[in-house]
Structure formats: C-alpha cells, structure tokens
Short mmCIF file of C-alpha atoms and ligand atoms in Angstrom, two decimals:
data_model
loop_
_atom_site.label_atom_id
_atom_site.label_comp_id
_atom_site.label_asym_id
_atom_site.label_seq_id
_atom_site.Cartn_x
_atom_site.Cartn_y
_atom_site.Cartn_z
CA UNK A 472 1.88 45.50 -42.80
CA UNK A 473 4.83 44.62 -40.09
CA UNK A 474 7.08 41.91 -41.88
CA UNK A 475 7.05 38.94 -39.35
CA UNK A 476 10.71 37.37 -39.50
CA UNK A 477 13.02 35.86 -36.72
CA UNK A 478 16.23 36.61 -38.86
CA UNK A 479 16.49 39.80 -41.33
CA UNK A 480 20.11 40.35 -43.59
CA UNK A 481 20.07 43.03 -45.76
CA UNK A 482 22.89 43.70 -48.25
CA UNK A 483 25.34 41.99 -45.86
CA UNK A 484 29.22 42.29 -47.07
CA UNK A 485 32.09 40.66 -45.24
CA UNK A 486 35.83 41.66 -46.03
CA UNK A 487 39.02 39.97 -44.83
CA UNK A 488 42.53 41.62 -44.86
CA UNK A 489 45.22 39.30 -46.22
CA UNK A 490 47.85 40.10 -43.88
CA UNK A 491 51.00 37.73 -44.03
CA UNK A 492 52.28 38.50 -40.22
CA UNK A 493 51.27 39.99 -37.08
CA UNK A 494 53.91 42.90 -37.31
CA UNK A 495 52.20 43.54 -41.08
CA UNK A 496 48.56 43.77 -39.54
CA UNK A 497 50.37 46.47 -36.62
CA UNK A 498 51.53 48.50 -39.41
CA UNK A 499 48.71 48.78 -40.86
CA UNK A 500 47.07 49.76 -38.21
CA UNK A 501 48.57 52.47 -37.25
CA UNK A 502 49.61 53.49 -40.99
CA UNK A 503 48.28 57.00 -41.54
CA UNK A 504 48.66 55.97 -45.55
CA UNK A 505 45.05 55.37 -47.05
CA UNK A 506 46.42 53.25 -49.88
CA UNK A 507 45.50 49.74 -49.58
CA UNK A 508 49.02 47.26 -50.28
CA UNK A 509 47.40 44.46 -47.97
CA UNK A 510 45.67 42.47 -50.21
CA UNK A 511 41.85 41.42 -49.30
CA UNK A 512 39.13 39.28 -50.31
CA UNK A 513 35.52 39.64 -50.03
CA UNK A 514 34.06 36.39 -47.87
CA UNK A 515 30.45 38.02 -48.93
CA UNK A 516 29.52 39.52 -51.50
CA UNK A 517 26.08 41.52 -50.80
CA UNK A 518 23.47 38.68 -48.94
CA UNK A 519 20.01 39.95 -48.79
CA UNK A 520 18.19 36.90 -47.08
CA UNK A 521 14.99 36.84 -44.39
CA UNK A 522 14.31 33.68 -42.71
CA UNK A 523 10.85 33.36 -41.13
CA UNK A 524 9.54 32.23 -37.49
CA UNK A 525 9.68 28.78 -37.07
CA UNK A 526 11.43 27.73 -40.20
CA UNK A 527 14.35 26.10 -40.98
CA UNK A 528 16.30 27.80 -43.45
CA UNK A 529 19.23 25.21 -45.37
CA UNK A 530 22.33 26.94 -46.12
CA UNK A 531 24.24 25.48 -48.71
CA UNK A 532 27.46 25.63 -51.35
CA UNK A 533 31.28 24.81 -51.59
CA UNK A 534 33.99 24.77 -49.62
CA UNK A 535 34.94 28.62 -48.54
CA UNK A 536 31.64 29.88 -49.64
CA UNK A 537 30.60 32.17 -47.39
CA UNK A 538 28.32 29.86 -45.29
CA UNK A 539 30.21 29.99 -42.22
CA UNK A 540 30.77 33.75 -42.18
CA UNK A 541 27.11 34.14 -42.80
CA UNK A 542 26.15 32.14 -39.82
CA UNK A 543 28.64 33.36 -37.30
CA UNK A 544 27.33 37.09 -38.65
CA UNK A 545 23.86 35.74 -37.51
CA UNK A 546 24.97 34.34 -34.33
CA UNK A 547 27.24 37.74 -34.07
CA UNK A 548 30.51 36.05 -33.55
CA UNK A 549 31.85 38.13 -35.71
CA UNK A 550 30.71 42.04 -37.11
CA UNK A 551 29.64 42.09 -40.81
CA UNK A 552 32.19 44.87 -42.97
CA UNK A 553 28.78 46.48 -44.31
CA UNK A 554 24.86 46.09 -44.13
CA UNK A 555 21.79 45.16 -41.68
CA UNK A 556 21.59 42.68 -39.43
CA UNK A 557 18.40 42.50 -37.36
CA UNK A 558 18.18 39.17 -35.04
CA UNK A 559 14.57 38.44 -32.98
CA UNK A 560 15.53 36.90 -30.65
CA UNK A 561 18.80 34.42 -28.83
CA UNK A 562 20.97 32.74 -30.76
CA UNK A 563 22.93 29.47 -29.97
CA UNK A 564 25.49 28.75 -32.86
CA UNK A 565 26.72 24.52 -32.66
CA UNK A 566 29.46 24.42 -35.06
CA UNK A 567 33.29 22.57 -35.05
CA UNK A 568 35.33 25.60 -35.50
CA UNK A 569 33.09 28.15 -33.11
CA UNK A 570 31.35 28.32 -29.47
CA UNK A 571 33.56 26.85 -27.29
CA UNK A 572 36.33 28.13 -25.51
CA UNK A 573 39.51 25.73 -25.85
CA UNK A 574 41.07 26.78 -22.18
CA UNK A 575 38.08 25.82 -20.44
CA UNK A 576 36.85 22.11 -19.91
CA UNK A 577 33.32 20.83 -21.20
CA UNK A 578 32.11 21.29 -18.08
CA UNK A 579 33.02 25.17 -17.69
CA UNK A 580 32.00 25.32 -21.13
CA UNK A 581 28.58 24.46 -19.87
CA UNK A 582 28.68 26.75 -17.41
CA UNK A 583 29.84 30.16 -19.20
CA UNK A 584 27.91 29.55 -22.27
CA UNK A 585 24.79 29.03 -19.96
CA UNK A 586 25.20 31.99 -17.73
CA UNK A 587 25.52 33.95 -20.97
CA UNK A 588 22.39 32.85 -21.72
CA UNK A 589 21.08 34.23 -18.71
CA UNK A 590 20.39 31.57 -16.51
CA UNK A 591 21.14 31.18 -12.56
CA UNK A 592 23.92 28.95 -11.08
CA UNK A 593 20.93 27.18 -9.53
CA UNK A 594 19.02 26.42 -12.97
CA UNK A 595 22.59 25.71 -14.85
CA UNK A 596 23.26 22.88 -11.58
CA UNK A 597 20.01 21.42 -12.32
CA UNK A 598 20.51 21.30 -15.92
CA UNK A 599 24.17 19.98 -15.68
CA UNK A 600 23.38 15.89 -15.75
CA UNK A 601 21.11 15.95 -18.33
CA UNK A 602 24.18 18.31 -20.70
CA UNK A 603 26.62 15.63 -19.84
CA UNK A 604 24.39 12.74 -20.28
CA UNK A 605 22.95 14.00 -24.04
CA UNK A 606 26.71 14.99 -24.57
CA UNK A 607 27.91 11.60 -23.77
CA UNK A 608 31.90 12.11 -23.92
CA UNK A 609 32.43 10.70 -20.54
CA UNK A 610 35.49 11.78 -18.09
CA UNK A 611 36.40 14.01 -21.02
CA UNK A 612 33.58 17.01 -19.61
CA UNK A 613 36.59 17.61 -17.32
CA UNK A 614 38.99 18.31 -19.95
CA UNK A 615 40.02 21.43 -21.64
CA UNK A 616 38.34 21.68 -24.41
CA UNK A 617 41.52 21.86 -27.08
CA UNK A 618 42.33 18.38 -26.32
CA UNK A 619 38.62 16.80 -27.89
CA UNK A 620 38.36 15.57 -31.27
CA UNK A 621 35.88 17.10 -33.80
CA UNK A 622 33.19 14.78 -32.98
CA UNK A 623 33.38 15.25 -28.75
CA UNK A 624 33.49 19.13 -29.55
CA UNK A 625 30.22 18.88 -31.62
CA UNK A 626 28.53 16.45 -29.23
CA UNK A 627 29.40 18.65 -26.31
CA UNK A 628 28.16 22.11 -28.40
CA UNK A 629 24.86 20.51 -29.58
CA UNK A 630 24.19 19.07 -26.00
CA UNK A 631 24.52 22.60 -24.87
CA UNK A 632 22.67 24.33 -27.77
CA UNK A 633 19.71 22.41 -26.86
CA UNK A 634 19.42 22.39 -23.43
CA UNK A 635 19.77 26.67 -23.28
CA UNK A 636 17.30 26.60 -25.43
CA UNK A 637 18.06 29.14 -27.56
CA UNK A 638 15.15 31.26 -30.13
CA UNK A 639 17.48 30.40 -32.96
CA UNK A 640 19.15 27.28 -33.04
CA UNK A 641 22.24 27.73 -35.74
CA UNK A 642 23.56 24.24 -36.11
CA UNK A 643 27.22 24.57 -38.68
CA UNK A 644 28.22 21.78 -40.09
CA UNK A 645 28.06 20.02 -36.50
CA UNK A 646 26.50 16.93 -37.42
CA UNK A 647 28.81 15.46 -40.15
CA UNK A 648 31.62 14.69 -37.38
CA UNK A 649 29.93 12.20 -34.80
CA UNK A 650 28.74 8.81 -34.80
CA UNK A 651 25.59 7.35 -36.38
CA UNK A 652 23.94 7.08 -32.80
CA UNK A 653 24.59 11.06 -32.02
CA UNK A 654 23.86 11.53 -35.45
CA UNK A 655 20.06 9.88 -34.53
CA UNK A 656 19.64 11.41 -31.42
CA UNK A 657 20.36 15.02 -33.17
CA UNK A 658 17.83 14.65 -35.45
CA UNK A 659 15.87 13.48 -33.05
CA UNK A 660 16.25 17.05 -30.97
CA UNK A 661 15.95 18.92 -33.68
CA UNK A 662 12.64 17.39 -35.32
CA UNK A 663 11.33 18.45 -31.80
CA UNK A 664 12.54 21.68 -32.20
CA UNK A 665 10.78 22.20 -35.04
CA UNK A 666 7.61 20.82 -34.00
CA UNK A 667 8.24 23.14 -30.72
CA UNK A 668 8.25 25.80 -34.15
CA UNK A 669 12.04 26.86 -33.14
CA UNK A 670 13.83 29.30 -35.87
CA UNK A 671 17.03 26.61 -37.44
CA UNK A 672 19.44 27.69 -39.51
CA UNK A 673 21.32 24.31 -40.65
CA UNK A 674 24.58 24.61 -42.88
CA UNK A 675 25.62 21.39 -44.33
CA UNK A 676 27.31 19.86 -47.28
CA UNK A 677 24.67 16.82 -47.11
CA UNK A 678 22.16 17.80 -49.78
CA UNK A 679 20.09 14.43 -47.75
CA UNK A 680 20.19 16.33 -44.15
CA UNK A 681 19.34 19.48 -46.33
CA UNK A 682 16.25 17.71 -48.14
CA UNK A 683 15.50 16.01 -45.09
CA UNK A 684 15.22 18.68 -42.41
CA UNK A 685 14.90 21.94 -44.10
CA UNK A 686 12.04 24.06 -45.06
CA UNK A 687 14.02 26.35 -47.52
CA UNK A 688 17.58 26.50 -48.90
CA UNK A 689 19.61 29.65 -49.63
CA UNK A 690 22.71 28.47 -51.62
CA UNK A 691 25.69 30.68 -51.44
CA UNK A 692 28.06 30.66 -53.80
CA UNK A 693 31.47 32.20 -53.70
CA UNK A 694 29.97 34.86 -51.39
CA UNK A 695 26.81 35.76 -53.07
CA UNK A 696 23.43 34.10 -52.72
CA UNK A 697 22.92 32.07 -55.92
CA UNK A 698 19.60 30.85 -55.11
CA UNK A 699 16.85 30.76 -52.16
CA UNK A 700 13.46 28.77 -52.26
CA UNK A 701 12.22 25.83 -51.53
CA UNK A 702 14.36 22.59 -50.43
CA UNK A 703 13.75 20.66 -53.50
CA UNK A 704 13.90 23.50 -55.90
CA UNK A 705 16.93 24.89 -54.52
CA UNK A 706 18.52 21.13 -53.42
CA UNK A 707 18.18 20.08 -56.68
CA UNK A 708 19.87 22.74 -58.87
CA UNK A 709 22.82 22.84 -56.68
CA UNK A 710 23.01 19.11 -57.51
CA UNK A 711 23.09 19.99 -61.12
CA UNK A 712 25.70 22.42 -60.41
CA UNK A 713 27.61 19.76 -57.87
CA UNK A 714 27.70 17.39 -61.37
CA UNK A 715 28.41 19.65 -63.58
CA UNK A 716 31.61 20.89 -62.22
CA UNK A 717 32.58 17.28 -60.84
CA UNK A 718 32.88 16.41 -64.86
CA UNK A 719 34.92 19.14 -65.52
CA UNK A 720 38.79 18.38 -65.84
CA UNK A 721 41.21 19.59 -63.41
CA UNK A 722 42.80 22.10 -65.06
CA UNK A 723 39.25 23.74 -65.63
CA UNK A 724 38.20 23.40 -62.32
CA UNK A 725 41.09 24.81 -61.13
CA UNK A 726 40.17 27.88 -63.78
CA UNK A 727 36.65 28.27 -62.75
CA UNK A 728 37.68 28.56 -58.84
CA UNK A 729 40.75 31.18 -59.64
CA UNK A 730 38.01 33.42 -61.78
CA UNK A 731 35.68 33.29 -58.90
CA UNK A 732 38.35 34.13 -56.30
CA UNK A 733 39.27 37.00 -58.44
CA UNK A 734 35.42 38.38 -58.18
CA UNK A 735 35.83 38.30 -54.50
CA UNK A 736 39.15 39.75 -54.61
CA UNK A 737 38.26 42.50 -57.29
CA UNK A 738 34.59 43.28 -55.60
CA UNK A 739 33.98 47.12 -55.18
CA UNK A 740 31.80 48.05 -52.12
CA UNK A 741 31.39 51.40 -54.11
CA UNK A 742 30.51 49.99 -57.15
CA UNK A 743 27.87 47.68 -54.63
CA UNK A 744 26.51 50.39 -53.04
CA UNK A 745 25.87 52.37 -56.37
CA UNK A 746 24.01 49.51 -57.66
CA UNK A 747 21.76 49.24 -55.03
CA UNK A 748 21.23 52.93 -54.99
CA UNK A 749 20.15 52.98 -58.65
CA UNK A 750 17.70 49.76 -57.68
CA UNK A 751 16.25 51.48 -54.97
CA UNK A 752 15.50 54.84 -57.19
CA UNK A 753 13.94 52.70 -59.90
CA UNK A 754 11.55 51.75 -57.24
CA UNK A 755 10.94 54.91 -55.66
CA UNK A 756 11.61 57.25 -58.60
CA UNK A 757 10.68 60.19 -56.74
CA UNK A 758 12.41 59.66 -53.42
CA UNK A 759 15.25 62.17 -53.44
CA UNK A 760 16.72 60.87 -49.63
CA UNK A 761 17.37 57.34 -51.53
CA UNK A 762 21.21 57.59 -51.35
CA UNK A 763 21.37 58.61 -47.68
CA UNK A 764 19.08 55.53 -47.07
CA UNK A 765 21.29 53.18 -48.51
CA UNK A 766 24.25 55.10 -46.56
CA UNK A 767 23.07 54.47 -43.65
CA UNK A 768 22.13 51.16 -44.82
CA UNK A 769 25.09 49.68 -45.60
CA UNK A 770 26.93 51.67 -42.55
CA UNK A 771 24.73 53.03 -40.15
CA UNK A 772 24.80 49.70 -38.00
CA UNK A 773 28.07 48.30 -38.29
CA UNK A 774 31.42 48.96 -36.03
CA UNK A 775 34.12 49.86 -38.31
CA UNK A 776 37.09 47.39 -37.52
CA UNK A 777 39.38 49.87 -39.29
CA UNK A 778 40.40 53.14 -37.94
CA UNK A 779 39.20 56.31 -39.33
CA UNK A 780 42.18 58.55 -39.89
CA UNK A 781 41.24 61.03 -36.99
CA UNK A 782 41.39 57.97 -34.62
CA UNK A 783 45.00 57.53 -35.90
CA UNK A 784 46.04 61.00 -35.70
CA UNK A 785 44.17 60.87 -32.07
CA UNK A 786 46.54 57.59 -31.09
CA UNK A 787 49.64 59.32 -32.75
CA UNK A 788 49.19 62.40 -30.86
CA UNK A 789 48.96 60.99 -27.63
CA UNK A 790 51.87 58.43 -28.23
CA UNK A 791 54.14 61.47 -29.10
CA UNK A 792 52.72 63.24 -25.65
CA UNK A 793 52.95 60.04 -23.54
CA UNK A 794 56.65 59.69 -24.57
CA UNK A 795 57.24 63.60 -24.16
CA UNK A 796 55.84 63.14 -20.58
CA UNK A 797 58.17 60.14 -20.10
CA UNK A 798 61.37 62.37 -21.03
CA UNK A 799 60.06 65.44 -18.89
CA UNK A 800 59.90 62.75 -16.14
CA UNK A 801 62.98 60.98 -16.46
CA UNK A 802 64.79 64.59 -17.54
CA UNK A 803 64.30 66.27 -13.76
CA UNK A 804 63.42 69.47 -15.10
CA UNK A 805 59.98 71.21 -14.86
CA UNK A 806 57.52 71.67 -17.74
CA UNK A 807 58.07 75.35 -17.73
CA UNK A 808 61.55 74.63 -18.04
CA UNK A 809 61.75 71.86 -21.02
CA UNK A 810 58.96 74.10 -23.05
CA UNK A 811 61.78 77.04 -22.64
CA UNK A 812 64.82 75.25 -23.41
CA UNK A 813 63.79 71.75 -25.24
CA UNK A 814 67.41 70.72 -25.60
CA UNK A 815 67.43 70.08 -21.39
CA UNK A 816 65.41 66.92 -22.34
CA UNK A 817 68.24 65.31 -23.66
CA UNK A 818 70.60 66.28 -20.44
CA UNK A 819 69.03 65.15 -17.44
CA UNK A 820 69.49 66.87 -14.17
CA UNK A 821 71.07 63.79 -12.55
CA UNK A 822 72.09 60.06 -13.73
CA UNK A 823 71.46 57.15 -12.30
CA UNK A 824 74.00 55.28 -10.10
CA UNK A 825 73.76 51.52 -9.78
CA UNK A 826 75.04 50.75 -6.24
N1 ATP B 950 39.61 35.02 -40.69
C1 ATP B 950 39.68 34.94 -42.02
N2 ATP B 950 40.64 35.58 -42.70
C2 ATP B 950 40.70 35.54 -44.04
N3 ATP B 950 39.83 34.84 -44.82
C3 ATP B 950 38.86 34.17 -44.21
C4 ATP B 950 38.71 34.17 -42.78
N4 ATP B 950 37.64 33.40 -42.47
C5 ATP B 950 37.13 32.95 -43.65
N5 ATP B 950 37.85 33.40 -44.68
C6 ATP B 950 37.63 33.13 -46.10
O1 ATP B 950 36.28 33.44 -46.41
C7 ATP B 950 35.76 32.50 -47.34
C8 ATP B 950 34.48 31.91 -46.78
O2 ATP B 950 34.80 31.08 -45.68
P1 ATP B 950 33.67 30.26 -44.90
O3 ATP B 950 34.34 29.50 -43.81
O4 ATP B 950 32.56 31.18 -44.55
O5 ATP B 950 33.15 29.28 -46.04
P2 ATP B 950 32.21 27.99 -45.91
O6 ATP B 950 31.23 28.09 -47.02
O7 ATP B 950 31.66 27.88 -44.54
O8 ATP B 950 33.27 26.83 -46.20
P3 ATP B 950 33.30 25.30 -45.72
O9 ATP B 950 32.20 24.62 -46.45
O10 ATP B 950 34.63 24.84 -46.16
O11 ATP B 950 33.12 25.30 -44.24
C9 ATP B 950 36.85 31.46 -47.57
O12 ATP B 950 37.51 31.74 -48.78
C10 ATP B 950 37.80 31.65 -46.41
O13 ATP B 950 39.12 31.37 -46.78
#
C-alpha cells in the first residue's frame, strides 16, 4: 500500500559549525586537515516525522529546540546535514526571522516571492490590492523591508503566504508578534485553509493556538522528537514538562540546559547511523543490503556543505596553476622557456616604467 503523506522526514540531522570569525570559517574551508578544532553542535538530533494531507501538524518545545531548523528544512531554506526529505507539493514558510528579503520593499517582496511561485506579472497585478489590503501596513509596502518591525514583517509574510496559495502553508512563530485584530483575521485564514483541507505546519510557543488549531503535535526537544500524537495528548505532557522545570531553581535549570547542550554537542552521526542500522536488521533479519540502505539514507539526498578532500586538492591545484600562469604572464618569457629554466620567473624580461 502507497503511504499517502504531504510531508515525509526521515532520520533528519542538522549540524552547525561554531566558527568565531569569518577568516576562521575560510580556513577551514580550504584546510586540507580532517581534524575537527571548530567546535559544533547538533540543531537536530535524528527527526523521523510524516505529516499527512490536510492536517495540521503543531510543532512545539523550548527556546533553540530545533523547531525552526525543522521547518525551514521543510520549506528548504536551508539543506539538512543528513537524512530524507520528501515534500508533495509547494511550500510557503511565514515566519519573523525567514522569507523576506530585507533590500527589497513589501511591495517587491510581493512580487519576487510570487513569481517564484510561478505566477504571471498579470495574475501577481491582479492579486496586488488584495496582499496590501490583508497586509494592512500602509505606506510602509514601499519600504525596504529591514526597516519594519516584527509585527509589519509577519503581517506582510502571512498576507503573502495566503494569497500564493501555497500546498503547505508553514506558519513559524508568525502570529505571536501582531495585534489582536491580525491575530483574528489569521485565524480566520487559516480555519479556511483547513476547511479548504490545506497541509499546516504551525510552530508556536502558545500551547492555546497549539490546542486550538492543530490536529497533531510533534514536540521537539533539544533536537530530538520527544513526542508526536494527538494535540491534547501531546499539549498536555509538554505542559507537565513546562511546570516541572519552571519549579526547578536556577542553578538547576541552568544544569539541566548545559547537560542537554552537551548531548547536542557530543552527538555522533556514526554512532546514529549504527543505531539505526542495527534497528533496521532487527526488522529485516535477513536483509543483507540493510547498511547500504541506511547509507544512502542518511546521504544519498543531501548536498554536502563541506568539501570532500579531492574538491580541496582540486581548488589547491588550480590556485597554485592560476598563480603559476600569472608569473609566466607577468615574467615575459614563454612556457617552454620557464618549464626549462624556472628561476626566469623570478627575473622578468622587462620592468615596468611609470611615466
Ligand atoms: N546558523 C546557525 N548557526 C549556529 N547555530 C544555530 C544556527 N541556527 C540555529 N542554531 C542553533 O540551533 C538550535 C535550534 O535553533 P532553532 O532556531 O531551530 O530553535 P527553535 O526551537 O526554533 O527556538 P525558538 O523557540 O527560540 O525560536 C539553537 O541552539 C540555535 O542556537
């Protein structure tokens, strides 16, 4: 039987490099050294998750969770380190830190994100008055972007999100920032959109929106997914947790967070990969291609964002031959010539005379 799903993440891992500067993040690029002094953290943690047509799947947990990374994986704002992503379908991601470009003003905005969407000049001029009316942030649609507050950036995305009319409506964290009218008239949309049976991913840190809009709730914690069912199963233990840790003291709050950073900073994607290995053969004892599978699980659809060490030979090499070619240039000798005598690089034919 085909599984029928709109949004499919299997063994999903996300890894950040700690690098301090810009020069430190060159260096490392181009470092032939495989040993790893950078330090890194692990944003997820292994997220196995399938969200069905037509639901609308909660995301929750705290602060620096994962739920953002998981979302703008979904919406593919940014490539996942390992795993499967499989998406059915457009995506249209409303959400204060992501979507919009700062440079351009709400009403370009409009404009690019709807022509990425595929639509004609002709449909995106039709649709333009009703964007700026649901938007509602005035002479500011003329305005770069950078210079809106939080709450005219997520009025602005949303408007957008729903008029493209997107398969899968991602909506992060976008509707704790405006007013209690925009608040209304969000809901509003997005009740339709469900009765329309739209796919909604909603991240929020308002267990009431959560209870009140979702069908079911995947709670992430410190990168790995805690929990998924439905809303009030899944709404209410995170409550629990929510208390629980609000009555612990400070000092062993602050020890509970450090331990679970450490997980995410200590996580092996070796170690990961073994473990779902061995699951997979306790399944299908008798499958001898198991390992491969999960290879090309975990890797066989992601674009490394690291280069392989033959890439960095390859970028050396031609460096070293670019530069050589420079000299040759610069030297007024012929090839022949430098390959002969090498020294003759390093006295030119001629100098250069400033008049
Ligand atoms: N570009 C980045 N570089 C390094 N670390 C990052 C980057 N983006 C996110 N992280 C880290 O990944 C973790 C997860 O972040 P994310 O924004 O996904 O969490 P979140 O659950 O959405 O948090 P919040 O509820 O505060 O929005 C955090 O610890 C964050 O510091």
């Amino acid at each position: 039987m085909v599984e029928d799903y709109k949004v499919k993440v299997e063994n999903v891992t996300k890894e950040y490099d700690l690098f301090k500067t810009q020069s430190e993040k060159l260096r490392s690029f181009f470092s032939l050294k495989n040993k790893r002094r950078v330090p890194h953290f692990w944003s997820l943690m292994g997220v196995t998750l399938t969200i069905k047509p037509g639901e609308t799947m909660g995301l929750i947990g705290v602060n620096g969770s994962g739920k953002s990374t998981l979302s703008n994986i979904i919406s593919g704002i940014i490539p996942q380190t390992t795993g499967r992503v499989d998406v059915k379908g457009d995506t249209s991601i409303v959400a204060i830190r992501a979507g919009l470009r700062n440079k351009l003003t709400g009403r370009e905005n409009i404009r690019l994100k709807s022509l990425m969407q595929g639509m004609t000049n002709e449909q995106i001029d039709e649709m333009m008055p009703d964007i700026i009316s649901f938007a509602d942030i005035g002479d500011f649609v003329d305005q770069p972007v950078k210079s809106y507050s939080s709450g005219m950036r997520s009025r602005l995305g949303f408007a957008i999100a729903v008029h493209i009319d997107p398969d899968i409506l991602i909506i992060d964290e976008a509707l704790s920032v405006g007013d209690d009218t925009f608040y209304q008239k969000c809901v509003d949309k997005i009740t339709d959109f469900k009765k329309e049976g739209k796919t909604i991913i909603f991240v929020s840190h308002s267990l009431k929106q959560i209870r009140m809009l979702c069908d079911r709730v995947a709670w992430i914690n410190y990168g790995e997914l805690k929990m998924v069912g439905p809303t009030k199963e899944v709404a209410d233990k995170y409550h629990e947790f929510t208390q629980w840790f609000k009555e612990l003291s400070k000092k062993e709050k602050k020890a509970f967070q450090k331990e679970r950073k450490n997980v995410q900073k200590n996580f092996s994607i070796k170690k990961y990969e073994q473990e779902v290995t061995e699951q997979h053969q306790q399944e299908n004892p008798n499958d001898k291609s198991i390992p491969s599978k999960v290879h090309k699980l975990f890797y066989g659809s992601v674009i490394s964002e690291k280069m392989s060490v033959f890439n960095q030979i390859l970028t050396w090499v031609v460096l070293i031959a670019l530069v050589f070619f420079c000299l040759v240039n610069v030297s007024g000798y012929s090839l022949e010539h430098v390959f002969a005598n090498p020294q003759l690089l390093f006295n030119p034919t001629h100098t250069l005379h400033i008049p």
